Amino acid sequence: MLGDVRILLTGGLGFIGSPTRRALVAAGHDIVVLDRADTADRKGRTGRTEPAPPPVPDGVEVIRADVRDLPAVRAATTHADAVVHLAAKVGLGVSLADLDDYVSVNDLGTAVVLRAAAEAGVGDVVLASSMVVYGEGRYTCTSDGVVAPLPRRAADLEAGEFEPRCPHCGGTLEPGLVTEDAALDPRNVYAATKVHDEHLLAVWARETGARATALRFHNVYGPGMPADTPYAGVASIFASELAAGRPPRVTEDGAQRRDFVHVDDVADAVVATLSRPGTPGTLRALNVGSGRVTTVGELAAALADARGGPRPVVTGSYRLGDVRHVAASSERAARELGWRARIALADGVADL
């Protein structure tokens, strides 16, 4: 899809949505934003009033509505050539008390967007998926080859045994880079909704014959991240602690492998996806990561260095829904989109 097109951008006032909106406008596209964000809503979700979203540039139409509101989504989708669906409830899912809200916002919201897109004859949908769909990342056992470890047991984590073991021989595993053909294995509520969203998008693509891409964002960080809430990313939590003069508190032993990708690189990936759509009638999944493996402890240290703050403290604590290692190969996105992340971690954390 090239040239000036009309795009519905859900969640276009949010952390990832705002730079994506700016990147799409800079590329010459006509944007309609659908977002429920307002001061009251932000206070309701975080427990305290957050700064209001920044002003939206002239020429961008904003519809303030919930993504589950079918009449509003229908109106926003009118005459749209493409939909970029970013609106979602994010985080692990702190407890099962959150389960129905995650399913409602993420799964019902995606279903409403896809229904409206089908009715409007939209030709392209880009979905914000996540690396959490993989569960644990790619592992190799010297005896059994590539394996999928079982979820870690609370008793092992309590004992400080953080590394998963081979499910066949119990041996040590070597973590590697996960690719898009890996089996999906969601291990928390949010992950389960993202897997379902991808399945809904695949059905939509087959039924409509249109083009669909699920961008599996890895750990996104950058300016505008949510504040220190249960749903914030680890980079935001560390930054909040440093801003308060406290050392970042690192769970487990800090050796958890991740791929931290700057939000501006993610926005560029969305633009590239619309410029190089996939095959009609099929779902294309692409990892969107930096291509660099960084441990959680290394991230905390980089943030402390950038802010001149106290050194991180390794706590040995854990969250049962967390996975040990998951880092991406983004080579497929490089091949198919001509996109690569360009912002180094040291430069990116300086912007937080």
Coordinates of C-alpha atoms in Angstrom, one line a residue, residues 75-306:
A75 CA -18.2 5.6 12.0
A76 CA -14.4 5.8 12.4
T77 CA -13.9 3.1 9.8
T78 CA -16.0 4.7 7.1
H79 CA -13.9 5.2 4.0
A80 CA -10.8 3.8 5.7
D81 CA -8.4 2.0 3.5
A82 CA -6.5 0.4 6.4
V83 CA -6.8 -0.1 10.2
V84 CA -3.9 0.0 12.6
H85 CA -5.3 -1.6 15.8
L86 CA -3.2 -0.6 18.8
A87 CA -5.9 -0.2 21.5
A88 CA -5.6 -2.8 24.3
K89 CA -5.4 -3.4 28.0
V90 CA -1.7 -4.3 28.6
G91 CA 0.3 -5.9 31.3
L92 CA 0.4 -9.5 32.6
G93 CA -2.9 -9.5 34.3
V94 CA -2.2 -8.9 37.9
S95 CA -4.8 -11.4 39.1
L96 CA -7.7 -13.5 37.8
A97 CA -9.9 -10.6 38.9
D98 CA -8.7 -8.8 35.8
L99 CA -9.5 -11.7 33.5
D100 CA -12.9 -10.5 32.3
D101 CA -11.7 -7.0 31.7
Y102 CA -8.7 -8.2 29.6
V103 CA -11.0 -10.4 27.5
S104 CA -13.6 -7.7 27.1
V105 CA -11.2 -4.9 26.0
N106 CA -8.8 -7.0 24.0
D107 CA -10.8 -9.8 22.5
L108 CA -14.2 -8.1 22.2
G109 CA -12.5 -4.9 21.1
T110 CA -10.6 -6.6 18.3
A111 CA -13.8 -8.4 17.2
V112 CA -15.6 -5.1 17.0
V113 CA -12.8 -3.5 15.0
L114 CA -12.6 -6.5 12.6
R115 CA -16.4 -6.6 12.1
A116 CA -16.5 -2.9 11.3
A117 CA -13.5 -3.3 8.9
A118 CA -15.2 -6.1 7.1
E119 CA -18.4 -4.1 6.7
A120 CA -16.4 -1.1 5.4
G121 CA -14.4 -3.2 2.9
V122 CA -11.0 -2.3 4.5
G123 CA -8.1 -3.9 2.6
D124 CA -5.4 -4.0 5.3
V125 CA -5.4 -4.5 9.1
V126 CA -2.3 -4.2 11.2
L127 CA -2.6 -5.6 14.7
A128 CA -0.4 -4.8 17.7
S129 CA 0.4 -8.3 19.0
S130 CA 3.2 -9.1 21.5
M131 CA 6.1 -11.3 22.1
V132 CA 4.2 -12.7 25.1
V133 CA 2.3 -15.0 22.7
Y134 CA 5.4 -17.3 22.7
G135 CA 5.5 -17.9 26.4
E136 CA 9.1 -18.9 27.0
G137 CA 11.4 -18.2 24.1
R138 CA 13.5 -20.6 22.1
Y139 CA 15.6 -23.2 24.0
T140 CA 18.0 -26.0 23.0
C141 CA 18.9 -29.0 25.1
T142 CA 22.2 -30.8 24.3
S143 CA 20.3 -34.1 24.5
D144 CA 16.9 -33.4 23.1
G145 CA 17.4 -30.5 20.7
V146 CA 14.9 -27.6 20.5
V147 CA 12.4 -28.0 23.3
A148 CA 9.5 -26.0 24.9
P149 CA 10.0 -25.9 28.6
L150 CA 7.0 -26.3 30.9
P151 CA 5.9 -23.3 33.0
R152 CA 8.2 -22.7 35.9
R153 CA 6.9 -24.0 39.3
A154 CA 6.4 -21.7 42.3
A155 CA 8.4 -24.1 44.5
D156 CA 11.5 -23.8 42.2
L157 CA 11.2 -20.0 42.0
E158 CA 10.9 -19.8 45.8
A159 CA 14.2 -21.8 46.0
G160 CA 15.9 -19.4 43.6
E161 CA 15.9 -21.9 40.8
F162 CA 15.0 -19.5 38.0
E163 CA 16.2 -21.3 34.8
P164 CA 13.7 -23.6 33.2
R165 CA 14.8 -27.2 32.7
C166 CA 14.4 -29.6 29.7
P167 CA 10.9 -31.2 30.0
H168 CA 12.3 -34.5 28.8
C169 CA 15.6 -35.1 30.6
G170 CA 15.6 -32.3 33.2
G171 CA 18.9 -31.0 31.8
T172 CA 20.2 -27.5 31.3
L173 CA 18.8 -25.4 28.5
E174 CA 20.5 -22.8 26.2
P175 CA 18.3 -19.9 25.4
G176 CA 18.2 -18.6 21.8
L177 CA 16.2 -16.2 19.6
V178 CA 12.6 -17.0 19.0
T179 CA 11.3 -16.9 15.4
E180 CA 7.7 -16.4 14.1
D181 CA 7.2 -20.1 13.4
A182 CA 7.6 -21.0 17.1
A183 CA 4.5 -22.5 18.8
L184 CA 2.3 -20.1 20.6
D185 CA 2.2 -20.8 24.4
P186 CA 0.5 -17.9 26.3
R187 CA 1.3 -18.0 30.1
N188 CA -0.7 -15.1 31.4
V189 CA -4.0 -13.5 30.8
Y190 CA -2.8 -10.7 28.5
A191 CA -0.8 -13.2 26.4
A192 CA -3.9 -15.4 26.0
T193 CA -5.9 -12.5 24.7
K194 CA -3.2 -11.6 22.2
V195 CA -3.1 -15.2 20.9
H196 CA -6.9 -15.0 20.5
D197 CA -6.7 -11.6 18.7
E198 CA -4.3 -13.1 16.2
H199 CA -6.6 -16.0 15.6
L200 CA -9.5 -13.6 15.0
L201 CA -7.4 -11.6 12.6
A202 CA -6.5 -14.8 10.7
V203 CA -10.2 -15.7 10.3
W204 CA -11.0 -12.1 9.2
A205 CA -8.3 -12.3 6.5
R206 CA -9.5 -15.6 5.2
E207 CA -13.2 -14.5 5.1
T208 CA -12.5 -11.1 3.5
G209 CA -9.5 -12.0 1.3
A210 CA -7.9 -8.8 2.7
R211 CA -4.3 -8.4 4.0
A212 CA -3.5 -8.8 7.7
T213 CA -0.3 -8.5 9.7
A214 CA 0.2 -9.1 13.4
L215 CA 3.3 -7.2 14.7
R216 CA 4.7 -9.0 17.7
F217 CA 6.2 -6.1 19.6
H218 CA 8.9 -7.0 22.1
N219 CA 9.6 -5.0 25.2
V220 CA 8.7 -1.4 24.0
Y221 CA 10.2 1.5 25.9
G222 CA 10.6 5.2 25.4
P223 CA 9.2 8.6 26.2
G224 CA 5.5 8.6 27.3
M225 CA 5.6 5.2 28.9
P226 CA 2.9 4.7 31.5
A227 CA 3.9 5.6 35.1
D228 CA 4.6 3.2 37.9
T229 CA 1.5 1.0 37.8
P230 CA 0.9 -2.7 37.8
Y231 CA 0.6 -2.5 34.0
A232 CA 3.7 -0.5 33.3
G233 CA 6.7 -2.0 31.5
V234 CA 9.8 -2.8 33.5
A235 CA 11.7 0.1 32.0
S236 CA 9.0 2.5 33.2
I237 CA 9.0 1.0 36.7
F238 CA 12.8 1.3 36.9
A239 CA 12.7 4.9 35.7
S240 CA 10.0 5.8 38.2
E241 CA 12.1 4.4 41.0
L242 CA 15.2 6.3 39.9
A243 CA 13.2 9.5 39.6
A244 CA 12.2 9.1 43.2
G245 CA 15.8 8.6 44.2
R246 CA 15.4 4.9 44.8
P247 CA 17.5 2.1 43.3
P248 CA 15.7 0.0 40.6
R249 CA 14.6 -3.3 42.2
V250 CA 15.3 -6.2 39.9
T251 CA 13.4 -9.4 40.2
E252 CA 14.9 -12.9 40.2
D253 CA 18.6 -12.6 39.6
G254 CA 18.5 -10.0 36.8
A255 CA 19.7 -12.4 34.1
Q256 CA 16.3 -12.6 32.4
R257 CA 16.9 -12.1 28.6
R258 CA 14.7 -9.7 26.8
D259 CA 14.7 -7.5 23.6
F260 CA 14.0 -3.9 24.4
V261 CA 12.9 -1.9 21.3
H262 CA 12.4 1.9 21.3
V263 CA 8.9 3.1 20.6
D264 CA 10.0 5.3 17.7
D265 CA 11.4 2.2 16.0
V266 CA 8.0 0.4 16.6
A267 CA 6.2 3.3 14.9
D268 CA 8.5 3.1 11.9
A269 CA 7.7 -0.7 11.7
V270 CA 4.0 0.1 11.5
V271 CA 4.6 2.6 8.6
A272 CA 6.8 0.0 6.8
T273 CA 4.1 -2.6 7.2
L274 CA 1.5 -0.5 5.5
S275 CA 4.0 0.2 2.7
R276 CA 4.7 -3.5 2.1
P277 CA 1.5 -5.4 2.9
G278 CA 1.4 -9.2 3.0
T279 CA -0.5 -11.8 0.9
P280 CA -4.3 -11.3 0.6
G281 CA -6.3 -13.7 2.6
T282 CA -3.6 -14.8 5.0
L283 CA -2.2 -13.6 8.3
R284 CA 1.4 -12.5 8.4
A285 CA 3.2 -12.4 11.8
L286 CA 6.4 -10.4 12.3
N287 CA 8.6 -9.9 15.3
V288 CA 9.4 -6.3 16.0
G289 CA 12.4 -6.1 18.2
S290 CA 15.8 -4.4 18.5
G291 CA 17.7 -7.4 17.4
R292 CA 19.9 -7.1 20.6
V293 CA 19.6 -9.3 23.7
T294 CA 19.6 -7.3 26.9
T295 CA 19.1 -8.7 30.4
V296 CA 16.7 -7.1 32.8
G297 CA 19.7 -6.3 35.1
E298 CA 21.6 -4.7 32.2
L299 CA 18.6 -2.5 31.5
A300 CA 18.4 -1.4 35.1
A301 CA 22.1 -0.6 35.1
A302 CA 21.8 1.4 31.9
L303 CA 19.0 3.5 33.3
A304 CA 20.9 4.1 36.5
D305 CA 23.9 5.3 34.5
A306 CA 21.8 7.5 32.3

